[in-house]
Amino acid sequence: MMRNTLSGKEQIITMDYKDLRATLDNHDQRFFDKTQFVLTTTDITTDLNIAIINIYDIMEKTGYYQLVKLLTDAGERQADCQHFMDQLLKFFSIEGIRDRLQFLNPDVVINEVEKITSSYQAYYGIELAGKVRLNLYMHLALMIERMLLASHKPDKVTTIKITSDQEHEFFSVSHTIFHGIEVKYNFKVADYEISLMYQLLAPYI
């Protein structure tokens, strides 16, 4: 992903945990003078003055901005950094929903849920943290499959009580945002599903 999204100006060295641990333990600070940072999938501690970030920490805003700063300090463009982060999030999401979806292709549906999430962020002028977006991606993917399966069954209407102007606006906006997938997949997103979306997004809007 880094090779495909970033400039390629910096050399990317990959190694397994055992080799990384040995490299950190058996070399002094001078050995790492040209190392920009270490990106891992496991928490690692060292006495060396070197930035080490766990890739899963980028799901939180602190870790996200830390990695973006490390990349930009290394000379990467902000837009390329954002593209890399989006690709990572998409990868985590696809792996998370792959075993849960029965019919939909996760590689296809992830593009749909990414557009929906972006639409909510654009409308409300918010930037959701990676972990929130990851949760939203998985929820939306499973929701789309639920709606597809429900579209072949008799209608079961659940009445949702809207209690505030904000909630009313959310329902109206959601119907617009979901119109594209409703046409594409030939189903109607139920108000109950939109109420679940509201519960997920209400703290951020």
PDB file of C-alpha atoms in Angstrom:
ATOM      1  CA  MET A   1       0.000   0.000   0.000  1.00  0.00           C
ATOM      2  CA  MET A   2       2.797   2.415   0.838  1.00  0.00           C
ATOM      3  CA  ARG A   3       4.534   1.679  -2.450  1.00  0.00           C
ATOM      4  CA  ASN A   4       1.284   2.227  -4.368  1.00  0.00           C
ATOM      5  CA  THR A   5       0.215   5.439  -2.637  1.00  0.00           C
ATOM      6  CA  LEU A   6       3.355   7.284  -1.520  1.00  0.00           C
ATOM      7  CA  SER A   7       6.119   8.961  -3.523  1.00  0.00           C
ATOM      8  CA  GLY A   8       8.673   6.159  -3.361  1.00  0.00           C
ATOM      9  CA  LYS A   9      11.404   8.578  -2.270  1.00  0.00           C
ATOM     10  CA  GLU A  10      12.002   6.610   0.916  1.00  0.00           C
ATOM     11  CA  GLN A  11      13.118   2.979   1.015  1.00  0.00           C
ATOM     12  CA  ILE A  12      10.560   0.702   2.671  1.00  0.00           C
ATOM     13  CA  ILE A  13      12.152  -2.184   4.571  1.00  0.00           C
ATOM     14  CA  THR A  14       9.894  -5.042   5.643  1.00  0.00           C
ATOM     15  CA  MET A  15      10.763  -7.699   8.213  1.00  0.00           C
ATOM     16  CA  ASP A  16       9.003 -10.063  10.569  1.00  0.00           C
ATOM     17  CA  TYR A  17       8.711  -9.385  14.280  1.00  0.00           C
ATOM     18  CA  LYS A  18      11.655 -11.587  15.311  1.00  0.00           C
ATOM     19  CA  ASP A  19      14.059  -9.822  12.920  1.00  0.00           C
ATOM     20  CA  LEU A  20      12.783  -6.369  13.882  1.00  0.00           C
ATOM     21  CA  ARG A  21      13.168  -7.126  17.581  1.00  0.00           C
ATOM     22  CA  ALA A  22      16.720  -8.397  17.009  1.00  0.00           C
ATOM     23  CA  THR A  23      17.609  -5.343  14.893  1.00  0.00           C
ATOM     24  CA  LEU A  24      16.419  -2.962  17.598  1.00  0.00           C
ATOM     25  CA  ASP A  25      18.174  -4.908  20.366  1.00  0.00           C
ATOM     26  CA  ASN A  26      21.526  -5.379  18.604  1.00  0.00           C
ATOM     27  CA  HIS A  27      22.197  -1.929  17.104  1.00  0.00           C
ATOM     28  CA  ASP A  28      22.888   1.493  18.540  1.00  0.00           C
ATOM     29  CA  GLN A  29      21.313   4.863  17.723  1.00  0.00           C
ATOM     30  CA  ARG A  30      23.682   5.595  14.825  1.00  0.00           C
ATOM     31  CA  PHE A  31      22.382   2.556  12.937  1.00  0.00           C
ATOM     32  CA  PHE A  32      18.929   4.193  12.815  1.00  0.00           C
ATOM     33  CA  ASP A  33      20.066   7.727  11.904  1.00  0.00           C
ATOM     34  CA  LYS A  34      18.322   7.539   8.519  1.00  0.00           C
ATOM     35  CA  THR A  35      15.262   5.647   9.767  1.00  0.00           C
ATOM     36  CA  GLN A  36      12.162   7.853   9.608  1.00  0.00           C
ATOM     37  CA  PHE A  37       9.976   5.583  11.744  1.00  0.00           C
ATOM     38  CA  VAL A  38       8.979   1.969  12.393  1.00  0.00           C
ATOM     39  CA  LEU A  39       5.430   0.854  11.587  1.00  0.00           C
ATOM     40  CA  THR A  40       4.449  -2.370  13.358  1.00  0.00           C
ATOM     41  CA  THR A  41       1.491  -4.650  14.006  1.00  0.00           C
ATOM     42  CA  THR A  42       2.705  -5.367  17.540  1.00  0.00           C
ATOM     43  CA  ASP A  43       3.540  -3.005  20.393  1.00  0.00           C
ATOM     44  CA  ILE A  44       7.316  -2.703  20.723  1.00  0.00           C
ATOM     45  CA  THR A  45       9.347  -0.774  23.286  1.00  0.00           C
ATOM     46  CA  THR A  46      12.978   0.293  22.974  1.00  0.00           C
ATOM     47  CA  ASP A  47      15.408   2.696  24.616  1.00  0.00           C
ATOM     48  CA  LEU A  48      16.401   4.006  21.172  1.00  0.00           C
ATOM     49  CA  ASN A  49      15.213   7.444  20.086  1.00  0.00           C
ATOM     50  CA  ILE A  50      13.075   6.246  17.191  1.00  0.00           C
ATOM     51  CA  ALA A  51       9.393   6.696  16.418  1.00  0.00           C
ATOM     52  CA  ILE A  52       7.514   3.388  16.600  1.00  0.00           C
ATOM     53  CA  ILE A  53       3.802   3.313  15.848  1.00  0.00           C
ATOM     54  CA  ASN A  54       1.429   0.367  15.947  1.00  0.00           C
ATOM     55  CA  ILE A  55      -0.607   0.321  12.742  1.00  0.00           C
ATOM     56  CA  TYR A  56      -3.795  -0.342  14.713  1.00  0.00           C
ATOM     57  CA  ASP A  57      -3.282   2.909  16.637  1.00  0.00           C
ATOM     58  CA  ILE A  58      -4.078   4.889  13.489  1.00  0.00           C
ATOM     59  CA  MET A  59      -7.705   3.932  14.079  1.00  0.00           C
ATOM     60  CA  GLU A  60      -7.623   6.594  16.811  1.00  0.00           C
ATOM     61  CA  LYS A  61      -7.140  10.267  15.947  1.00  0.00           C
ATOM     62  CA  THR A  62      -3.926  10.581  17.976  1.00  0.00           C
ATOM     63  CA  GLY A  63      -2.241   7.711  16.143  1.00  0.00           C
ATOM     64  CA  TYR A  64      -3.681   8.844  12.819  1.00  0.00           C
ATOM     65  CA  TYR A  65      -2.205  12.338  13.070  1.00  0.00           C
ATOM     66  CA  GLN A  66       1.056  10.961  14.437  1.00  0.00           C
ATOM     67  CA  LEU A  67       1.566   8.797  11.351  1.00  0.00           C
ATOM     68  CA  VAL A  68       0.509  11.586   8.987  1.00  0.00           C
ATOM     69  CA  LYS A  69       3.072  13.889  10.636  1.00  0.00           C
ATOM     70  CA  LEU A  70       5.795  11.245  10.353  1.00  0.00           C
ATOM     71  CA  LEU A  71       5.003  10.807   6.668  1.00  0.00           C
ATOM     72  CA  THR A  72       4.882  14.521   5.892  1.00  0.00           C
ATOM     73  CA  ASP A  73       8.097  15.094   7.853  1.00  0.00           C
ATOM     74  CA  ALA A  74       9.626  12.464   5.569  1.00  0.00           C
ATOM     75  CA  GLY A  75       8.584  14.590   2.568  1.00  0.00           C
ATOM     76  CA  GLU A  76       5.289  12.981   1.586  1.00  0.00           C
ATOM     77  CA  ARG A  77       2.404  15.080   0.265  1.00  0.00           C
ATOM     78  CA  GLN A  78      -0.658  15.454   2.490  1.00  0.00           C
ATOM     79  CA  ALA A  79      -2.952  14.116  -0.256  1.00  0.00           C
ATOM     80  CA  ASP A  80      -0.827  10.979  -0.681  1.00  0.00           C
ATOM     81  CA  CYS A  81      -0.818  10.433   3.083  1.00  0.00           C
ATOM     82  CA  GLN A  82      -4.613  10.668   3.129  1.00  0.00           C
ATOM     83  CA  HIS A  83      -4.848   8.204   0.241  1.00  0.00           C
ATOM     84  CA  PHE A  84      -2.606   5.754   2.113  1.00  0.00           C
ATOM     85  CA  MET A  85      -4.689   6.075   5.280  1.00  0.00           C
ATOM     86  CA  ASP A  86      -7.917   5.528   3.337  1.00  0.00           C
ATOM     87  CA  GLN A  87      -6.469   2.388   1.752  1.00  0.00           C
ATOM     88  CA  LEU A  88      -5.459   1.031   5.174  1.00  0.00           C
ATOM     89  CA  LEU A  89      -8.928   1.667   6.565  1.00  0.00           C
ATOM     90  CA  LYS A  90     -10.524  -0.002   3.560  1.00  0.00           C
ATOM     91  CA  PHE A  91      -8.238  -3.029   4.014  1.00  0.00           C
ATOM     92  CA  PHE A  92      -9.136  -3.386   7.705  1.00  0.00           C
ATOM     93  CA  SER A  93     -12.828  -3.063   6.837  1.00  0.00           C
ATOM     94  CA  ILE A  94     -12.742  -5.680   4.071  1.00  0.00           C
ATOM     95  CA  GLU A  95     -10.951  -8.164   6.317  1.00  0.00           C
ATOM     96  CA  GLY A  96     -13.455  -7.465   9.090  1.00  0.00           C
ATOM     97  CA  ILE A  97     -16.552  -8.127   6.972  1.00  0.00           C
ATOM     98  CA  ARG A  98     -15.235 -10.860   4.676  1.00  0.00           C
ATOM     99  CA  ASP A  99     -16.390 -13.736   6.886  1.00  0.00           C
ATOM    100  CA  ARG A 100     -19.633 -12.045   7.936  1.00  0.00           C
ATOM    101  CA  LEU A 101     -21.142 -11.424   4.504  1.00  0.00           C
ATOM    102  CA  GLN A 102     -23.017 -14.351   2.975  1.00  0.00           C
ATOM    103  CA  PHE A 103     -23.767 -12.990  -0.495  1.00  0.00           C
ATOM    104  CA  LEU A 104     -22.167  -9.620  -1.190  1.00  0.00           C
ATOM    105  CA  ASN A 105     -18.609  -9.287  -2.440  1.00  0.00           C
ATOM    106  CA  PRO A 106     -16.774  -7.318   0.303  1.00  0.00           C
ATOM    107  CA  ASP A 107     -14.360  -5.812  -2.240  1.00  0.00           C
ATOM    108  CA  VAL A 108     -17.343  -4.301  -4.079  1.00  0.00           C
ATOM    109  CA  VAL A 109     -19.586  -3.307  -1.173  1.00  0.00           C
ATOM    110  CA  ILE A 110     -16.738  -1.510   0.607  1.00  0.00           C
ATOM    111  CA  ASN A 111     -16.747   1.131  -2.130  1.00  0.00           C
ATOM    112  CA  GLU A 112     -20.460   1.709  -1.547  1.00  0.00           C
ATOM    113  CA  VAL A 113     -20.090   2.142   2.200  1.00  0.00           C
ATOM    114  CA  GLU A 114     -17.077   4.420   1.722  1.00  0.00           C
ATOM    115  CA  LYS A 115     -19.212   6.750  -0.440  1.00  0.00           C
ATOM    116  CA  ILE A 116     -22.045   6.728   2.104  1.00  0.00           C
ATOM    117  CA  THR A 117     -19.684   7.527   4.979  1.00  0.00           C
ATOM    118  CA  SER A 118     -18.047  10.318   2.973  1.00  0.00           C
ATOM    119  CA  SER A 119     -21.493  11.780   2.232  1.00  0.00           C
ATOM    120  CA  TYR A 120     -22.361  11.943   5.940  1.00  0.00           C
ATOM    121  CA  GLN A 121     -18.995  13.521   6.754  1.00  0.00           C
ATOM    122  CA  ALA A 122     -19.388  16.098   3.977  1.00  0.00           C
ATOM    123  CA  TYR A 123     -22.961  17.016   4.944  1.00  0.00           C
ATOM    124  CA  TYR A 124     -22.235  17.442   8.647  1.00  0.00           C
ATOM    125  CA  GLY A 125     -18.729  18.852   8.190  1.00  0.00           C
ATOM    126  CA  ILE A 126     -17.162  16.207  10.407  1.00  0.00           C
ATOM    127  CA  GLU A 127     -14.079  14.003  10.228  1.00  0.00           C
ATOM    128  CA  LEU A 128     -14.677  10.656  11.878  1.00  0.00           C
ATOM    129  CA  ALA A 129     -11.763   8.858  13.526  1.00  0.00           C
ATOM    130  CA  GLY A 130     -10.554   5.671  11.868  1.00  0.00           C
ATOM    131  CA  LYS A 131     -12.075   3.395  14.490  1.00  0.00           C
ATOM    132  CA  VAL A 132     -15.481   5.072  14.121  1.00  0.00           C
ATOM    133  CA  ARG A 133     -15.307   4.817  10.335  1.00  0.00           C
ATOM    134  CA  LEU A 134     -14.231   1.182  10.561  1.00  0.00           C
ATOM    135  CA  ASN A 135     -17.254   0.430  12.746  1.00  0.00           C
ATOM    136  CA  LEU A 136     -19.487   2.364  10.340  1.00  0.00           C
ATOM    137  CA  TYR A 137     -18.108   0.550   7.286  1.00  0.00           C
ATOM    138  CA  MET A 138     -18.826  -2.848   8.800  1.00  0.00           C
ATOM    139  CA  HIS A 139     -22.271  -1.795  10.023  1.00  0.00           C
ATOM    140  CA  LEU A 140     -23.229  -0.427   6.589  1.00  0.00           C
ATOM    141  CA  ALA A 141     -21.973  -3.483   4.704  1.00  0.00           C
ATOM    142  CA  LEU A 142     -24.019  -5.802   6.900  1.00  0.00           C
ATOM    143  CA  MET A 143     -26.995  -3.445   6.674  1.00  0.00           C
ATOM    144  CA  ILE A 144     -26.927  -3.543   2.864  1.00  0.00           C
ATOM    145  CA  GLU A 145     -26.932  -7.337   2.957  1.00  0.00           C
ATOM    146  CA  ARG A 146     -29.808  -7.347   5.485  1.00  0.00           C
ATOM    147  CA  MET A 147     -31.819  -5.061   3.220  1.00  0.00           C
ATOM    148  CA  LEU A 148     -31.126  -7.281   0.204  1.00  0.00           C
ATOM    149  CA  LEU A 149     -32.328 -10.358   2.070  1.00  0.00           C
ATOM    150  CA  ALA A 150     -35.358  -8.518   3.480  1.00  0.00           C
ATOM    151  CA  SER A 151     -36.378  -7.318   0.014  1.00  0.00           C
ATOM    152  CA  HIS A 152     -37.317 -10.926  -0.858  1.00  0.00           C
ATOM    153  CA  LYS A 153     -39.540 -11.345   2.191  1.00  0.00           C
ATOM    154  CA  PRO A 154     -42.982  -9.902   3.064  1.00  0.00           C
ATOM    155  CA  ASP A 155     -42.806  -6.295   4.277  1.00  0.00           C
ATOM    156  CA  LYS A 156     -42.485  -5.936   8.027  1.00  0.00           C
ATOM    157  CA  VAL A 157     -43.062  -2.322   9.024  1.00  0.00           C
ATOM    158  CA  THR A 158     -41.484  -0.981  12.220  1.00  0.00           C
ATOM    159  CA  THR A 159     -42.657   2.473  13.262  1.00  0.00           C
ATOM    160  CA  ILE A 160     -39.867   4.779  14.384  1.00  0.00           C
ATOM    161  CA  LYS A 161     -40.674   7.751  16.615  1.00  0.00           C
ATOM    162  CA  ILE A 162     -38.693  10.860  15.667  1.00  0.00           C
ATOM    163  CA  THR A 163     -38.307  13.113  18.680  1.00  0.00           C
ATOM    164  CA  SER A 164     -36.111  16.039  17.596  1.00  0.00           C
ATOM    165  CA  ASP A 165     -35.411  18.378  14.683  1.00  0.00           C
ATOM    166  CA  GLN A 166     -31.877  16.964  14.430  1.00  0.00           C
ATOM    167  CA  GLU A 167     -33.231  13.448  14.122  1.00  0.00           C
ATOM    168  CA  HIS A 168     -35.793  14.544  11.538  1.00  0.00           C
ATOM    169  CA  GLU A 169     -33.030  16.196   9.497  1.00  0.00           C
ATOM    170  CA  PHE A 170     -30.894  13.050   9.788  1.00  0.00           C
ATOM    171  CA  PHE A 171     -33.674  10.864   8.410  1.00  0.00           C
ATOM    172  CA  SER A 172     -34.237  13.256   5.509  1.00  0.00           C
ATOM    173  CA  VAL A 173     -30.513  13.440   4.690  1.00  0.00           C
ATOM    174  CA  SER A 174     -30.145   9.661   5.007  1.00  0.00           C
ATOM    175  CA  HIS A 175     -32.911   8.967   2.497  1.00  0.00           C
ATOM    176  CA  THR A 176     -31.028  11.140   0.012  1.00  0.00           C
ATOM    177  CA  ILE A 177     -27.654   9.524   0.767  1.00  0.00           C
ATOM    178  CA  PHE A 178     -29.048   5.992   0.475  1.00  0.00           C
ATOM    179  CA  HIS A 179     -30.941   6.670  -2.769  1.00  0.00           C
ATOM    180  CA  GLY A 180     -28.010   5.492  -4.919  1.00  0.00           C
ATOM    181  CA  ILE A 181     -27.688   2.051  -3.342  1.00  0.00           C
ATOM    182  CA  GLU A 182     -31.488   1.675  -3.190  1.00  0.00           C
ATOM    183  CA  VAL A 183     -31.651   2.095  -6.964  1.00  0.00           C
ATOM    184  CA  LYS A 184     -28.572  -0.075  -7.574  1.00  0.00           C
ATOM    185  CA  TYR A 185     -29.698  -2.988  -5.386  1.00  0.00           C
ATOM    186  CA  ASN A 186     -33.449  -2.508  -5.762  1.00  0.00           C
ATOM    187  CA  PHE A 187     -34.427  -2.264  -2.098  1.00  0.00           C
ATOM    188  CA  LYS A 188     -35.590   0.391   0.354  1.00  0.00           C
ATOM    189  CA  VAL A 189     -33.528   1.203   3.445  1.00  0.00           C
ATOM    190  CA  ALA A 190     -35.919   0.793   6.378  1.00  0.00           C
ATOM    191  CA  ASP A 191     -36.407   3.614   8.875  1.00  0.00           C
ATOM    192  CA  TYR A 192     -35.309   1.188  11.596  1.00  0.00           C
ATOM    193  CA  GLU A 193     -31.905   0.873   9.879  1.00  0.00           C
ATOM    194  CA  ILE A 194     -31.637   4.656   9.646  1.00  0.00           C
ATOM    195  CA  SER A 195     -32.438   4.895  13.355  1.00  0.00           C
ATOM    196  CA  LEU A 196     -29.495   2.573  14.050  1.00  0.00           C
ATOM    197  CA  MET A 197     -27.284   4.803  11.895  1.00  0.00           C
ATOM    198  CA  TYR A 198     -28.463   7.797  13.898  1.00  0.00           C
ATOM    199  CA  GLN A 199     -27.465   6.109  17.148  1.00  0.00           C
ATOM    200  CA  LEU A 200     -23.979   5.521  15.732  1.00  0.00           C
ATOM    201  CA  LEU A 201     -23.501   9.051  14.349  1.00  0.00           C
ATOM    202  CA  ALA A 202     -25.463  11.211  16.815  1.00  0.00           C
ATOM    203  CA  PRO A 203     -22.447  11.790  19.118  1.00  0.00           C
ATOM    204  CA  TYR A 204     -20.521  13.338  16.212  1.00  0.00           C
ATOM    205  CA  ILE A 205     -23.128  15.581  14.552  1.00  0.00           C
TER     206      ILE A 205
END
